[in-house]
Coordinates of C-alpha atoms (C1' of nucleotides) in Angstrom, one line a residue:
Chain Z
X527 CA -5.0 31.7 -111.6
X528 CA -2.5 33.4 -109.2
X529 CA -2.9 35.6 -107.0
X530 CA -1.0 38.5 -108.7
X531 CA -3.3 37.8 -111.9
X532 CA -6.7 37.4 -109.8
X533 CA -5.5 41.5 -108.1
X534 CA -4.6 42.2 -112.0
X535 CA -8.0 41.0 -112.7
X536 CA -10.1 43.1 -109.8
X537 CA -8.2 46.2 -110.8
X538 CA -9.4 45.8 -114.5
X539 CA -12.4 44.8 -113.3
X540 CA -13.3 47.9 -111.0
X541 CA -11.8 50.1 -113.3
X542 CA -13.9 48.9 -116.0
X543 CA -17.0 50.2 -113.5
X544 CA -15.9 53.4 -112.3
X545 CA -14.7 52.2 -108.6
X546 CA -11.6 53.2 -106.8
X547 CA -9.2 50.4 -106.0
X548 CA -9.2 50.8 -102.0
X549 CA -6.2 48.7 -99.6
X550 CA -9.8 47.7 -98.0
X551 CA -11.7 46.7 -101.3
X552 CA -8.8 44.5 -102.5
X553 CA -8.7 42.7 -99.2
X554 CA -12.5 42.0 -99.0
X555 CA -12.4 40.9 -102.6
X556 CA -9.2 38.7 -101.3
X557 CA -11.5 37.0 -98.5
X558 CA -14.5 36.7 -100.9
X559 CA -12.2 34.6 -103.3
X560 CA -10.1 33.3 -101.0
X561 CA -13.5 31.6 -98.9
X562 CA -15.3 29.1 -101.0
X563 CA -17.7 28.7 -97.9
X564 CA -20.0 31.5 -99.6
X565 CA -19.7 33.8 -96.6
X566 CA -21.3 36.9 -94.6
X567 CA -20.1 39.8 -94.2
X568 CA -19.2 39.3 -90.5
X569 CA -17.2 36.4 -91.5
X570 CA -15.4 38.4 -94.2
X571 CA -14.9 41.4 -91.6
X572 CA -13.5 38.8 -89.0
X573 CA -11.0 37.5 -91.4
X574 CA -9.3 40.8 -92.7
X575 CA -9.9 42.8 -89.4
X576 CA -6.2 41.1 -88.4
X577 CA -4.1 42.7 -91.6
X578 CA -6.3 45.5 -91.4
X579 CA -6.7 46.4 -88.0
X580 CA -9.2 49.6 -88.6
X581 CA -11.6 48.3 -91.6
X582 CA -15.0 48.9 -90.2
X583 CA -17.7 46.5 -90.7
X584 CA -20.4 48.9 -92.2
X585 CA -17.5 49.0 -94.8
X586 CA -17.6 45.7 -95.6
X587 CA -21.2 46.0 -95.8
X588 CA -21.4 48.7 -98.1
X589 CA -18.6 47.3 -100.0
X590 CA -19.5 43.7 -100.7
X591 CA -22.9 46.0 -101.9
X592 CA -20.8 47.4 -104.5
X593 CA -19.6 44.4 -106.0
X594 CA -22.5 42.9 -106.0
X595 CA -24.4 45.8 -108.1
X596 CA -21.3 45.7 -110.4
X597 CA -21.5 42.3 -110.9
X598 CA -18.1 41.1 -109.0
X599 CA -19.3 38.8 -107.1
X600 CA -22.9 37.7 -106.7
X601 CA -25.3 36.8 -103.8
X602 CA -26.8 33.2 -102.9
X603 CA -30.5 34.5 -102.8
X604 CA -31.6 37.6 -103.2
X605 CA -34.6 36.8 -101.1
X606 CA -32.6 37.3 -97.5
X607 CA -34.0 40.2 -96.6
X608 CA -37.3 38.6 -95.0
X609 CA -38.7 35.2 -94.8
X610 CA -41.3 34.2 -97.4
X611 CA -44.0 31.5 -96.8
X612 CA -45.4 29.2 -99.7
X613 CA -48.5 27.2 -99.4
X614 CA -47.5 24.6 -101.5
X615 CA -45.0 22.3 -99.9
X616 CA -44.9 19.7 -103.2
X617 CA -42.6 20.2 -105.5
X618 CA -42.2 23.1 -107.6
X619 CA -40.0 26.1 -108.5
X620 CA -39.8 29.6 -108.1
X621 CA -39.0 32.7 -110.4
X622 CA -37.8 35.7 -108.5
X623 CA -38.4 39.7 -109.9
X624 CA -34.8 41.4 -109.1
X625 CA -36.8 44.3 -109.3
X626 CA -39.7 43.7 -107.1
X627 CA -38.7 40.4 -105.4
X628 CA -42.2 39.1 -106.4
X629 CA -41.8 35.2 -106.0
X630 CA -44.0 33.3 -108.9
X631 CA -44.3 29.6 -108.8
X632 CA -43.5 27.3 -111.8
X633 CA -44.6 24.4 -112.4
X634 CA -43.0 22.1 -115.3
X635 CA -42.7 17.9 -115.0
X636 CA -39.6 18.6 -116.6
X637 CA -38.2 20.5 -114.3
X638 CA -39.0 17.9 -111.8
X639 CA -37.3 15.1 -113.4
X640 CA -33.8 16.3 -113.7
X641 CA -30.5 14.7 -113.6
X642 CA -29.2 14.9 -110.3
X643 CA -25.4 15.2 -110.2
X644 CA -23.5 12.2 -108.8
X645 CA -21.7 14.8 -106.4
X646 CA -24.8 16.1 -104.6
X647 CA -26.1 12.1 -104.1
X648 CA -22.9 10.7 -103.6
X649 CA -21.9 12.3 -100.0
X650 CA -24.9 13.4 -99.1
X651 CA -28.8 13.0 -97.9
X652 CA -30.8 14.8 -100.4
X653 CA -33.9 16.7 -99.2
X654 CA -35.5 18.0 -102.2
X655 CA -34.3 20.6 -104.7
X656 CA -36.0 23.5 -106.7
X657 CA -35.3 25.9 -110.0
X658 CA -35.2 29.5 -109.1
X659 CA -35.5 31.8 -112.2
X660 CA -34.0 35.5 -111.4
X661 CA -36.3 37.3 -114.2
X662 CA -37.1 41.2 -114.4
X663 CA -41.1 40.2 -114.3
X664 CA -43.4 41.9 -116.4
X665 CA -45.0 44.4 -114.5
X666 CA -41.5 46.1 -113.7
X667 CA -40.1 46.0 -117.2
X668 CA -43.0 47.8 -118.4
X669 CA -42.5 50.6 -115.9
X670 CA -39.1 51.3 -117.2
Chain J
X1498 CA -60.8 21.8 -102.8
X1499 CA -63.5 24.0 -101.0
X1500 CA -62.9 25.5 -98.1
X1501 CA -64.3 23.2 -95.9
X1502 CA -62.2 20.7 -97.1
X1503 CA -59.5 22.7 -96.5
X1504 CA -60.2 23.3 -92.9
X1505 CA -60.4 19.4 -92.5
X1506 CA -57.1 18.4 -94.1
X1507 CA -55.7 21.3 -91.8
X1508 CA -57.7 19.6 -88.5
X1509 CA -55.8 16.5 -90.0
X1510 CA -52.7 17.2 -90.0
X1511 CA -52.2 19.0 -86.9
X1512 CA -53.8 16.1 -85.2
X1513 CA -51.3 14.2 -86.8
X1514 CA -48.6 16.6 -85.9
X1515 CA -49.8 16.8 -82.0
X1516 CA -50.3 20.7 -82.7
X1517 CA -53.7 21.8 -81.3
X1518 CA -56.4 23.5 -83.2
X1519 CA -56.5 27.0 -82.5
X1520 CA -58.5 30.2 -83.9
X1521 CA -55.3 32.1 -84.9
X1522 CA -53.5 29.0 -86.2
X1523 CA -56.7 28.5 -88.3
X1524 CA -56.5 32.0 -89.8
X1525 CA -52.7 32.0 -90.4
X1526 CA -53.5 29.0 -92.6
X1527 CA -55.9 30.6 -94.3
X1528 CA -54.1 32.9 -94.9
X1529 CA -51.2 31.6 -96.5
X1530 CA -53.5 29.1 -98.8
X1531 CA -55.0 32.0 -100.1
X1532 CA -52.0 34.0 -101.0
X1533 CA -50.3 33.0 -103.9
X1534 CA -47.3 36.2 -103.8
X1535 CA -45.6 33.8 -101.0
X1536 CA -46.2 36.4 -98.1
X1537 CA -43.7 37.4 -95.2
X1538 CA -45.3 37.0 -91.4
X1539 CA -46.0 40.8 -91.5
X1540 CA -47.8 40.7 -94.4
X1541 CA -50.3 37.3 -92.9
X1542 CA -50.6 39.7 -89.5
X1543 CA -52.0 42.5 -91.9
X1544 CA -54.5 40.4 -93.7
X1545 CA -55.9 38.3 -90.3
X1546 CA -56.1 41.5 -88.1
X1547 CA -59.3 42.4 -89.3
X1548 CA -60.8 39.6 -88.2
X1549 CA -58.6 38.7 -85.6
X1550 CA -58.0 42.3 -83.7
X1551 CA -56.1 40.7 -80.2
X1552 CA -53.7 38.1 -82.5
X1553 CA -50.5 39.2 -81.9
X1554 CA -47.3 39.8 -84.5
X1555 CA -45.4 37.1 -82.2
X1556 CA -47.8 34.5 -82.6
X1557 CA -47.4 34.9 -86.6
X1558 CA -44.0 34.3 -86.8
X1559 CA -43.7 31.3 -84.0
X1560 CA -47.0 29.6 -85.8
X1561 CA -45.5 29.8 -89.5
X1562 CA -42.2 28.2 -87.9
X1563 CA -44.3 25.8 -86.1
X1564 CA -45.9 24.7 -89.4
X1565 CA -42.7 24.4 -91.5
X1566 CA -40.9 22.6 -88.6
X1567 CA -43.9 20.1 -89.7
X1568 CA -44.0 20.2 -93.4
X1569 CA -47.6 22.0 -93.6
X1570 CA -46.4 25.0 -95.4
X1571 CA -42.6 25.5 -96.9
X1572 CA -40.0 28.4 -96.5
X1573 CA -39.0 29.6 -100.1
X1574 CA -35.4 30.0 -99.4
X1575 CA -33.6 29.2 -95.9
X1576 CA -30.9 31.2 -96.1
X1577 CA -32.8 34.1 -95.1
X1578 CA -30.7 34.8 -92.1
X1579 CA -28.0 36.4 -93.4
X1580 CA -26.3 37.6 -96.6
X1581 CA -24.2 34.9 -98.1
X1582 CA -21.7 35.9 -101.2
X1583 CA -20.3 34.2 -103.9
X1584 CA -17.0 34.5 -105.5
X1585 CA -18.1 33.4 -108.8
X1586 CA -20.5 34.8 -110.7
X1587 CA -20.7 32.2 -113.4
X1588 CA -23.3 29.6 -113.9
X1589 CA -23.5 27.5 -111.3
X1590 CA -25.9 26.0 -108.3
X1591 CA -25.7 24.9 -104.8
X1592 CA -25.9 22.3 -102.6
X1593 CA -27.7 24.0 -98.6
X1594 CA -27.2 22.3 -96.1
X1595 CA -31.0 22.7 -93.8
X1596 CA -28.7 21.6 -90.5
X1597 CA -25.5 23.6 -90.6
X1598 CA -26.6 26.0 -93.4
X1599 CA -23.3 25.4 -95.4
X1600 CA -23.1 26.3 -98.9
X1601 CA -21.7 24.1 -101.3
X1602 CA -20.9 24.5 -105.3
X1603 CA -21.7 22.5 -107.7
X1604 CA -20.8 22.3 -111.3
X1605 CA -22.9 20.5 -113.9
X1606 CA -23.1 21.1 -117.7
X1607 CA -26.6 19.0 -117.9
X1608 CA -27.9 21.3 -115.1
X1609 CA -26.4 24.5 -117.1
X1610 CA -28.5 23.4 -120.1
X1611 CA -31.7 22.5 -118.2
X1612 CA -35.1 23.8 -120.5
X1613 CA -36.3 26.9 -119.4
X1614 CA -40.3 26.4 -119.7
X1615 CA -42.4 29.1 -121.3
X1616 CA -43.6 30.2 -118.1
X1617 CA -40.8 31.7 -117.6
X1618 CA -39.5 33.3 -121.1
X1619 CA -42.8 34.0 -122.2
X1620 CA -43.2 36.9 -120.1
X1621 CA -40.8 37.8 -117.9
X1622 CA -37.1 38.9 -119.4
X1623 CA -35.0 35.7 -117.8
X1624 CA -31.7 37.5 -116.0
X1625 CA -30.2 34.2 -115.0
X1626 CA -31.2 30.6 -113.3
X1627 CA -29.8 28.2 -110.6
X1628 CA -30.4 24.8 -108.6
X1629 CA -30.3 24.8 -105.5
X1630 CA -30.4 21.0 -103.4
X1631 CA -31.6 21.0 -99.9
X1632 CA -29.7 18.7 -98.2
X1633 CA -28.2 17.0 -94.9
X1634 CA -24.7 17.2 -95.2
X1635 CA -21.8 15.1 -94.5
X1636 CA -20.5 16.4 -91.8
X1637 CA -23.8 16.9 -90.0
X1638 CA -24.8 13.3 -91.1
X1639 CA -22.1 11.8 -89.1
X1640 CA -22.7 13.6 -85.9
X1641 CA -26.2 12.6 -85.4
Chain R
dC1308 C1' -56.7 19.1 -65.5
dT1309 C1' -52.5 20.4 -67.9
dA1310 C1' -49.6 20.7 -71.7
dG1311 C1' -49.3 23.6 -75.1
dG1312 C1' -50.5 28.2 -77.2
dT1313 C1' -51.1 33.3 -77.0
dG1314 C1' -50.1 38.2 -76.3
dC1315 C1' -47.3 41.8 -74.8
dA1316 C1' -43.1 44.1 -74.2
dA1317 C1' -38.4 43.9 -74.2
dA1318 C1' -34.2 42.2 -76.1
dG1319 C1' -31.3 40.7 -80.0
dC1320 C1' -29.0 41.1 -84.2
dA1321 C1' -28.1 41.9 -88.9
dT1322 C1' -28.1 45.7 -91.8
dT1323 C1' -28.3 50.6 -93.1
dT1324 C1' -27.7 55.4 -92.7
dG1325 C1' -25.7 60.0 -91.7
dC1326 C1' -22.0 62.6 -91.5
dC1327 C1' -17.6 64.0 -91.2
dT1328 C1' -12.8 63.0 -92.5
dC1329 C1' -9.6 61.0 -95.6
dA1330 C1' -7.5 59.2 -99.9
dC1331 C1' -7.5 57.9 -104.8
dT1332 C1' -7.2 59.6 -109.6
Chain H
dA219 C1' -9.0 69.8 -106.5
dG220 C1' -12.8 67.2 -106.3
dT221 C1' -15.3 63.1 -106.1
dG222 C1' -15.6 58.9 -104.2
dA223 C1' -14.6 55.9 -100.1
dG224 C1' -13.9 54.8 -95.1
dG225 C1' -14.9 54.9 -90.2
dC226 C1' -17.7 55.6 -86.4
dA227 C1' -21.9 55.7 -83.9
dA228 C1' -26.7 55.9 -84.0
dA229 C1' -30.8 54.3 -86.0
dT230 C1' -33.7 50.9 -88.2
dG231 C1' -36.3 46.9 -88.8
dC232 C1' -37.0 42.1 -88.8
dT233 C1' -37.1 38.3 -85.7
dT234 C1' -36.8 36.0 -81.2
dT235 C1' -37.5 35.5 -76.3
dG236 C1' -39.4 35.5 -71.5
dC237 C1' -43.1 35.3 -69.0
dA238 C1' -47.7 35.5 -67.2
dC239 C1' -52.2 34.3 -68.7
dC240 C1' -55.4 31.5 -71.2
dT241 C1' -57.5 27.5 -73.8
dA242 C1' -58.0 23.2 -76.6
dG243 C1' -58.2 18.5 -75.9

DNA sequence: CTAGGTGCAAAGCATTTGCCTCACT
DNA sequence: AGTGAGGCAAATGCTTTGCACCTAG
């Protein structure tokens, strides 16, 4: 895709939810595409602050947020905000409420035995791997 | 396992780790056995104060990273540090490095099609999944 | 005895918030 | 015109650090 189609794209996209296309909000959503490193938002901040000298960071903040909610670009783990301890160091995998960010183990043998892609193997030592389930758990779908 | 045992495999592996045995290591353990909602430090200092009135908060957080630096409990995510966005939002999964913490794609159909157990769709409403690889990198291979 | 562990307080940082001003539609 | 967005600075909250004292082995 070029670039004039991915801008095409992101202006459809934010129209489609509501949101105001914003010089700053096309260039974070630049750096986001533009970075396949899966970056923070200091990074992102550090690589527009030079075209746009007076972006604040609480802006990038509060704007990679807003894409997020409106599905525009997504997070690596939705479990950064504190660190969470788990007994069980064998392996195993996790489902994770959105809602409550309850974390539920899961066990399955199938789970354990999959296929692991020639790229991870290939140029790399692997350590172990784990499922994560993102769910809407019980107890919070009934309270809605 | 009872309790006891418990305590003994604990004894164990510290010995085997160098790590001495200490009251407040004994109750952090305890503490995260017997929670299955994979707990923050802040929530183990709640749940040990009773009994232990003088531990301190400190001494939570540099024992749980003392005993996942040895393998005796497990972190579930490591990228807890900071927020880390992704340009796509399609199904996909990712390859963390533990050294360097880089984040690395990777597409698979077999992965995409992995069986979801019942565990999972039986009561919770399933939002989306991924598969994440712990792994020493390339990069951070080669320099040690 | 002594290396390693604990507790306290302070420091460090990532992230969020409040609020006023400004710009998109 | 009016709502939504940006910028700045202060506040928040999780986590780490430094250091003096203590304790397990």
């Amino acid at each position: 895709m070029s670039e004039q189609e991915q801008v095409n794209q992101f202006i459809t996209r934010c129209r489609a939810h509501r949101l105001n296309v914003t010089p700053q909000r096309l260039a974070i959503y630049k750096a986001v595409i533009g970075d396949k490193s899966h970056p923070n938002p200091e990074t992102i901040f550090s690589k527009i602050k030079k075209e746009n000298p007076t972006i604040s960071l609480a802006t990038v903040y509060k704007t990679l947020e807003t894409f997020e909610r409106n599905s525009i670009i997504s997070l690596v783990t939705n479990l950064h905000d504190t660190l969470r301890y788990d007994a069980r160091t064998d392996l195993h995998h996790h489902m994770i409420c959105n809602v409550c960010k309850k974390v539920i183990d899961v066990y399955d043998n199938d789970l354990n035995r999959l296929a692991i892609p020639k790229s991870v193997t290939g140029n790399h030592k692997l350590l172990s791997f784990g499922v994560h389930f993102d769910i809407i758990c019980s107890d919070c779908s009934s309270k809605n």
